[in-house]
PDB file of C-alpha atoms in Angstrom:
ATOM      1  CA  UNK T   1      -0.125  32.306 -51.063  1.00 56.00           C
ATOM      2  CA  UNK T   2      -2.360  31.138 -48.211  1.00 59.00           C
ATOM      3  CA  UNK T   3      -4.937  34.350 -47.298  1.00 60.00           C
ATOM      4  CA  UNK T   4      -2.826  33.814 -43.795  1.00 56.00           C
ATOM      5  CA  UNK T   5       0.114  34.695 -45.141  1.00 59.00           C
ATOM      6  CA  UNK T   6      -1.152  37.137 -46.852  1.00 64.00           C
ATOM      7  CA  UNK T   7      -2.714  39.183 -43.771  1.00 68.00           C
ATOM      8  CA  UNK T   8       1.186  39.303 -42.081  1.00 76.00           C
ATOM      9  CA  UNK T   9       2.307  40.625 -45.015  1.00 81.00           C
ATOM     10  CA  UNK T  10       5.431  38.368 -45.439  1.00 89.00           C
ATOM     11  CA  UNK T  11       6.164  36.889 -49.144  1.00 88.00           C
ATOM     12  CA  UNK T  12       8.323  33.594 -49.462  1.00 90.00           C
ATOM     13  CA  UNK T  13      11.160  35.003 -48.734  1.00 94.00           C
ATOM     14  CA  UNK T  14       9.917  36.222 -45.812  1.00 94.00           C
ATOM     15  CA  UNK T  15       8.993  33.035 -44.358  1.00 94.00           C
ATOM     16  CA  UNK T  16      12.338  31.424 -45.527  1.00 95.00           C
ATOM     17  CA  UNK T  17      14.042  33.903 -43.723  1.00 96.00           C
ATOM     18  CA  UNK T  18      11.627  32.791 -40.278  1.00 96.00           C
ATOM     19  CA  UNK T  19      12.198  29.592 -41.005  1.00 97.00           C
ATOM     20  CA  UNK T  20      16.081  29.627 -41.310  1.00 97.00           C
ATOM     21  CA  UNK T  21      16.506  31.853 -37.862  1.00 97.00           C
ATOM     22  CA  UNK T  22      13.613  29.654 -36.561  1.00 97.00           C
ATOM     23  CA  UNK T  23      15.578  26.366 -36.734  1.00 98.00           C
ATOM     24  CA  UNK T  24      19.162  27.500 -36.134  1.00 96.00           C
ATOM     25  CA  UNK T  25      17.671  29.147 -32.627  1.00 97.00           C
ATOM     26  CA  UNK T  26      15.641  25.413 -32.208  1.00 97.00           C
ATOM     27  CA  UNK T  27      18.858  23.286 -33.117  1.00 96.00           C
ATOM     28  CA  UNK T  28      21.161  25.605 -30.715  1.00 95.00           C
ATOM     29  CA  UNK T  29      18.190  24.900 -28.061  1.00 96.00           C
ATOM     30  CA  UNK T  30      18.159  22.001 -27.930  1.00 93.00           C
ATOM     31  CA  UNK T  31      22.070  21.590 -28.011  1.00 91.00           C
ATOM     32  CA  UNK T  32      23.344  24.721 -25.627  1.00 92.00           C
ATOM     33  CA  UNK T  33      25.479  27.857 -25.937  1.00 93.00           C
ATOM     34  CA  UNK T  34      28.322  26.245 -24.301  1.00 91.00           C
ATOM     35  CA  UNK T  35      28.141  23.263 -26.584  1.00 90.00           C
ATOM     36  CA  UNK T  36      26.985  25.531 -29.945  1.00 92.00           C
ATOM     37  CA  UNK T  37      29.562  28.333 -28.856  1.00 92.00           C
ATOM     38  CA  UNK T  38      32.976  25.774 -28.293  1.00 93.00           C
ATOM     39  CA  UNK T  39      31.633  23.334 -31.983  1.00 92.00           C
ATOM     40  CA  UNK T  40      31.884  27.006 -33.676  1.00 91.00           C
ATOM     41  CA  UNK T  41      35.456  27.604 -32.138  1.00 94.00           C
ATOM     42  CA  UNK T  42      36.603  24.117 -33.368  1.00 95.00           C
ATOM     43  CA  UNK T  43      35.588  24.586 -36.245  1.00 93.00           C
ATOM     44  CA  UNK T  44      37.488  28.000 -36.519  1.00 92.00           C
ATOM     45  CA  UNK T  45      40.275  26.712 -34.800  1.00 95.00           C
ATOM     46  CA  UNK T  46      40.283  23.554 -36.997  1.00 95.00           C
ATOM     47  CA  UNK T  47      40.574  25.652 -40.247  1.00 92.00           C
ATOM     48  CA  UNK T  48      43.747  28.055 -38.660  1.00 92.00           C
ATOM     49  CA  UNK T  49      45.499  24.501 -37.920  1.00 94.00           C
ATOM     50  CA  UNK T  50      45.021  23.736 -40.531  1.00 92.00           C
ATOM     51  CA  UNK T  51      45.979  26.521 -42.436  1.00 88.00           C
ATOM     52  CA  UNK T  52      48.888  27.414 -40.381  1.00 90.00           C
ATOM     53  CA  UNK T  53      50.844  24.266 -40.042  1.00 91.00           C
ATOM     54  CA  UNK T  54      49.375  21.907 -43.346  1.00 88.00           C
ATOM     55  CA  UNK T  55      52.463  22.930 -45.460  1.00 86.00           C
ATOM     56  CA  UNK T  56      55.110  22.404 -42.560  1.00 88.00           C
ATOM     57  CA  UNK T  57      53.327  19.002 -41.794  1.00 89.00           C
ATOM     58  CA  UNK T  58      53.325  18.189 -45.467  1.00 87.00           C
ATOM     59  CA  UNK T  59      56.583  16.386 -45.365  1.00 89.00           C
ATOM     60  CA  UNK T  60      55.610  13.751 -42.984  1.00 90.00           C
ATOM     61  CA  UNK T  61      53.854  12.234 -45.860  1.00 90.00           C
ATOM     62  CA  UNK T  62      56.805  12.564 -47.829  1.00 90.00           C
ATOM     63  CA  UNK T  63      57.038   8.430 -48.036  1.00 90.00           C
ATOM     64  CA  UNK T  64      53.453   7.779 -48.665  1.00 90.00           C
ATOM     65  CA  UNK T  65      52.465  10.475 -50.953  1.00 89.00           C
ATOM     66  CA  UNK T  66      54.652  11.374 -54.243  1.00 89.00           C
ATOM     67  CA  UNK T  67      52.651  14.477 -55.493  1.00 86.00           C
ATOM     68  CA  UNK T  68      53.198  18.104 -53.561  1.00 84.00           C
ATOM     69  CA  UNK T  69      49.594  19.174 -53.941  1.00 84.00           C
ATOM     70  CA  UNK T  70      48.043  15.761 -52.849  1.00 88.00           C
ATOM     71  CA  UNK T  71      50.417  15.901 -49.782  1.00 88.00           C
ATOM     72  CA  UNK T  72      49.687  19.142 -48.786  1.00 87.00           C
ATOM     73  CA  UNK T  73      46.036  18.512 -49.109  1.00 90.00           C
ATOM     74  CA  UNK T  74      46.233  15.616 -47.335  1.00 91.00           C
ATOM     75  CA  UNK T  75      48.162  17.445 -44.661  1.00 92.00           C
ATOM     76  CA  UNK T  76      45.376  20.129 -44.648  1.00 92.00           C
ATOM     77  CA  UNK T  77      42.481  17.371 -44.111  1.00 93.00           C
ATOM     78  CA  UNK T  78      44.862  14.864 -40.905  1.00 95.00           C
ATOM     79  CA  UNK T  79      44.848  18.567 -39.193  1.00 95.00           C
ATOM     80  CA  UNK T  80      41.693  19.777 -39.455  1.00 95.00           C
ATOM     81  CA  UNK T  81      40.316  16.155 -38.680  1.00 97.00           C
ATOM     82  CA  UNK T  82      42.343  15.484 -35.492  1.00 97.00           C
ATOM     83  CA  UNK T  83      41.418  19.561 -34.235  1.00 97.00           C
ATOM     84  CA  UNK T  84      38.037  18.634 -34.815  1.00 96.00           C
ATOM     85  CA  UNK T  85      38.065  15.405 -32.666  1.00 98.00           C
ATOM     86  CA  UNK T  86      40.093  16.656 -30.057  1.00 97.00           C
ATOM     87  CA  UNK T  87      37.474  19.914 -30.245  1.00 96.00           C
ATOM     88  CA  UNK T  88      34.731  17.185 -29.409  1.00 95.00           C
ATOM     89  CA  UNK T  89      36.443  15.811 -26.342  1.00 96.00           C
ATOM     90  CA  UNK T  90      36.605  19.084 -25.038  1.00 94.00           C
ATOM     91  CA  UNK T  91      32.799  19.801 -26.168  1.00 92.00           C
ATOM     92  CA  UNK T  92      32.563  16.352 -24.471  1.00 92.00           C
ATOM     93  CA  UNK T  93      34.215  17.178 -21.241  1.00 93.00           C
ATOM     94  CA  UNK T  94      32.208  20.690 -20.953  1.00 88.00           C
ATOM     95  CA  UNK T  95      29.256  19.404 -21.435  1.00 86.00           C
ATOM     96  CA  UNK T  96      29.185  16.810 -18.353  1.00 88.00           C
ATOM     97  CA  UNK T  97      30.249  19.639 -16.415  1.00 87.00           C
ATOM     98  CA  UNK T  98      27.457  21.939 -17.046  1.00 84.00           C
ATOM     99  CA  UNK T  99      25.096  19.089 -16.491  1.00 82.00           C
ATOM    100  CA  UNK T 100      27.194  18.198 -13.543  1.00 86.00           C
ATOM    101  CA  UNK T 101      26.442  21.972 -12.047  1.00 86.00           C
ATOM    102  CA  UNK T 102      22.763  22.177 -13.111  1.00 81.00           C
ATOM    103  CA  UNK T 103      23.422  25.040 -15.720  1.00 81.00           C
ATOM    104  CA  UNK T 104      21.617  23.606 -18.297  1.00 80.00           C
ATOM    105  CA  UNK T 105      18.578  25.651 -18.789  1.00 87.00           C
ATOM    106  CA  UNK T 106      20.160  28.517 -18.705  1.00 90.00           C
ATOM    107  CA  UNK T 107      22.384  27.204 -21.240  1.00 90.00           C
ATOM    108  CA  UNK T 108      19.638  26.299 -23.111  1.00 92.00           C
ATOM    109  CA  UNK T 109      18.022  29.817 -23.357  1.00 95.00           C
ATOM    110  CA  UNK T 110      21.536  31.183 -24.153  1.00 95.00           C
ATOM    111  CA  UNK T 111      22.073  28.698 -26.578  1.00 95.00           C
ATOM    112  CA  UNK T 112      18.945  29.905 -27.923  1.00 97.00           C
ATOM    113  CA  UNK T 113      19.951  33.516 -28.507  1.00 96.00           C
ATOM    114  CA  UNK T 114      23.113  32.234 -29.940  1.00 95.00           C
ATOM    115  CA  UNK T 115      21.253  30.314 -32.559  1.00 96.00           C
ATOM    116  CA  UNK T 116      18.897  33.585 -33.380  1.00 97.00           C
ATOM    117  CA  UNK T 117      22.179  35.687 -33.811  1.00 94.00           C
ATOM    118  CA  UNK T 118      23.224  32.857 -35.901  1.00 94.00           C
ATOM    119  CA  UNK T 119      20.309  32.653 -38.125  1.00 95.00           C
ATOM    120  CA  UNK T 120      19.985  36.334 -38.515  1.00 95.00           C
ATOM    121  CA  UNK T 121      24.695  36.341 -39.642  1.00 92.00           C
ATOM    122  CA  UNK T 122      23.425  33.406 -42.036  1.00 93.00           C
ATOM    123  CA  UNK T 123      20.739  35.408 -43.504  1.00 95.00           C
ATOM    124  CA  UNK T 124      23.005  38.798 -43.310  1.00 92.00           C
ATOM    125  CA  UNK T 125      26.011  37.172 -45.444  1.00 89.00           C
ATOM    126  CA  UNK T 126      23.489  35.510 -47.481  1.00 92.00           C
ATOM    127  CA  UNK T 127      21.965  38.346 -48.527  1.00 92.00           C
ATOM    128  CA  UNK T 128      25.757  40.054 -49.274  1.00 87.00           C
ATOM    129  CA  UNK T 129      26.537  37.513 -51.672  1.00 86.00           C
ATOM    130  CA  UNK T 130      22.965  38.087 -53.585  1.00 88.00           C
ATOM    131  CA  UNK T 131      24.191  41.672 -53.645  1.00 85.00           C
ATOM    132  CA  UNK T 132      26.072  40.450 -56.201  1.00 83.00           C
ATOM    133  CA  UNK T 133      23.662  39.403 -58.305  1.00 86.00           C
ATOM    134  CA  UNK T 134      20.734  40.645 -60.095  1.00 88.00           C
ATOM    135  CA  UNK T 135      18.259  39.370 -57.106  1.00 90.00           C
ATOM    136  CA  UNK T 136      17.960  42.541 -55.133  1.00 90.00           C
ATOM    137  CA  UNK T 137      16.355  44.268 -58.354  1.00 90.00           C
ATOM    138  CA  UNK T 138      13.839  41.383 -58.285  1.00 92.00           C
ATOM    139  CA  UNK T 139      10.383  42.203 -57.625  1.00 93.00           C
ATOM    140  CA  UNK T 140       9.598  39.061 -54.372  1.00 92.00           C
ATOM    141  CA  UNK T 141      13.406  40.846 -53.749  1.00 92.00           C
ATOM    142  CA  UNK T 142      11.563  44.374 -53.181  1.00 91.00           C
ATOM    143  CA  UNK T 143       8.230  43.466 -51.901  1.00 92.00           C
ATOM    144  CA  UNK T 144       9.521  41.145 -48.863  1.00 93.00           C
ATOM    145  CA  UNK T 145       9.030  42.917 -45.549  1.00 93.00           C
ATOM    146  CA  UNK T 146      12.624  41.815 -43.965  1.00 94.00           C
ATOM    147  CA  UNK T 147      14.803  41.977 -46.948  1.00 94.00           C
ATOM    148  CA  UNK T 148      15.582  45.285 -46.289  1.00 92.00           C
ATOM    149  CA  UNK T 149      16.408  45.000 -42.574  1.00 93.00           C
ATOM    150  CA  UNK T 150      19.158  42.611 -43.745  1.00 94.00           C
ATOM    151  CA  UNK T 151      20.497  44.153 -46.350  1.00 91.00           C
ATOM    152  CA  UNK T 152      21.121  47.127 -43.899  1.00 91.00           C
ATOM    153  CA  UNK T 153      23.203  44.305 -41.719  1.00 91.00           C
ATOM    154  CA  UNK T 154      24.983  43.304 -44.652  1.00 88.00           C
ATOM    155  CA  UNK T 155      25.744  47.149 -45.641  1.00 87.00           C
ATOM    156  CA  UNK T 156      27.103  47.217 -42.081  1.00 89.00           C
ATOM    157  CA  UNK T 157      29.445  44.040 -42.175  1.00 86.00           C
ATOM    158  CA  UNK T 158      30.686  45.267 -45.524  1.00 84.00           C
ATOM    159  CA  UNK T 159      31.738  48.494 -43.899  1.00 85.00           C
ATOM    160  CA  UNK T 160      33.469  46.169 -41.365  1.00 83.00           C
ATOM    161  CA  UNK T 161      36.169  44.467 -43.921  1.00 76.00           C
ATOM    162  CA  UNK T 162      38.803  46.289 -44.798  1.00 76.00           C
ATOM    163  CA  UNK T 163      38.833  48.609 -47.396  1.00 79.00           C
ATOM    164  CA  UNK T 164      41.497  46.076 -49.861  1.00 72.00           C
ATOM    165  CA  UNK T 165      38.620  42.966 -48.875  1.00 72.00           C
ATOM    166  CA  UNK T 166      36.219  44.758 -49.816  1.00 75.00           C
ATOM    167  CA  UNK T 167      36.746  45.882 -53.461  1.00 75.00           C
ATOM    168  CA  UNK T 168      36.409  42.241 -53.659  1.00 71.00           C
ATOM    169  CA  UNK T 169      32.259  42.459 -52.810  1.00 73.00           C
ATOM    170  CA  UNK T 170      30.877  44.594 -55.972  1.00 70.00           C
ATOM    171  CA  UNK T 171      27.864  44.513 -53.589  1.00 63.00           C
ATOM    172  CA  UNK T 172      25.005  46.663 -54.344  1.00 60.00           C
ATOM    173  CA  UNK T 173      21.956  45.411 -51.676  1.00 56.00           C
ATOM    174  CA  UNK T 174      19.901  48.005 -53.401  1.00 53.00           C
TER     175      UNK T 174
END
């Protein structure tokens, strides 16, 4: 490790945590809270759609598609698809506006805290699912300087689900 790197007191892991918060707060910059904040909503919205109204739609492929599961799938993928493109038009539409109003570098700086918040639920949920496995007992696991911050947010969103979700998480951060 660079003598640098060594001074801040940050291992790999460290800086791959930086790194990952670093760029989702750069790419959400550069794009906007308004525009970061309504892509995230399609893409939730996209999946309930989906979800909600793939078996029901199903049949309308009735003549083109002989097997249930392919149908349904298919189903699944025509809604989430069209949510997403009409989720774009509206990104679309919002997006003139706020340029049409002069919002944009405020949107800008929010869009910037959105992306750190962002970075830091990657990193949290990230570090959940390595709860799982053996990493946490790993020494570069134990000697990184944010690890631990992170694994307290994970603790935290684990206490969040409820109690029948999570006995699915044998999650041990620790």
């Amino acid at each position: 490790m660079p003598p640098v790197l060594e001074q801040t007191g940050l291992n790999g892991i460290d800086i791959a945590i930086l790194a990952i918060v670093l760029v989702s707060a750069g790419i959400s910059l550069l794009r906007g809270f308004f525009k970061e904040a309504i892509s995230l909503a399609t893409w939730v919205a996209a999946f309930w759609v989906a979800v909600t109204f793939s078996t029901d739609q199903a049949k309308f492929f009735e003549s083109l598609i002989q097997t249930p599961s392919l149908r349904a799938a298919t189903s699944f993928g025509v809604l989430f698809l069209v949510t997403l493109i009409l989720g774009s038009l509206i990104n679309k539409a919002m997006q003139e506006v706020i340029d049409f109003t002069g919002f944009g570098g405020m949107d800008s700086v929010l869009g910037m805290l959105f992306g750190i918040a962002r970075g830091l639920l990657i990193i949290s949920m990230l570090v959940m699912v390595a709860g799982m496995t053996p990493l946490p007992q790993d020494l570069w696991w134990q000697e990184s300087a944010l690890l631990e911050h992170f694994q307290q947010i994970s603790d935290w969103l684990l206490e969040q689900l409820p109690e029948d979700l999570r006995n699915y998480f044998p999650y041990t951060s620790r």
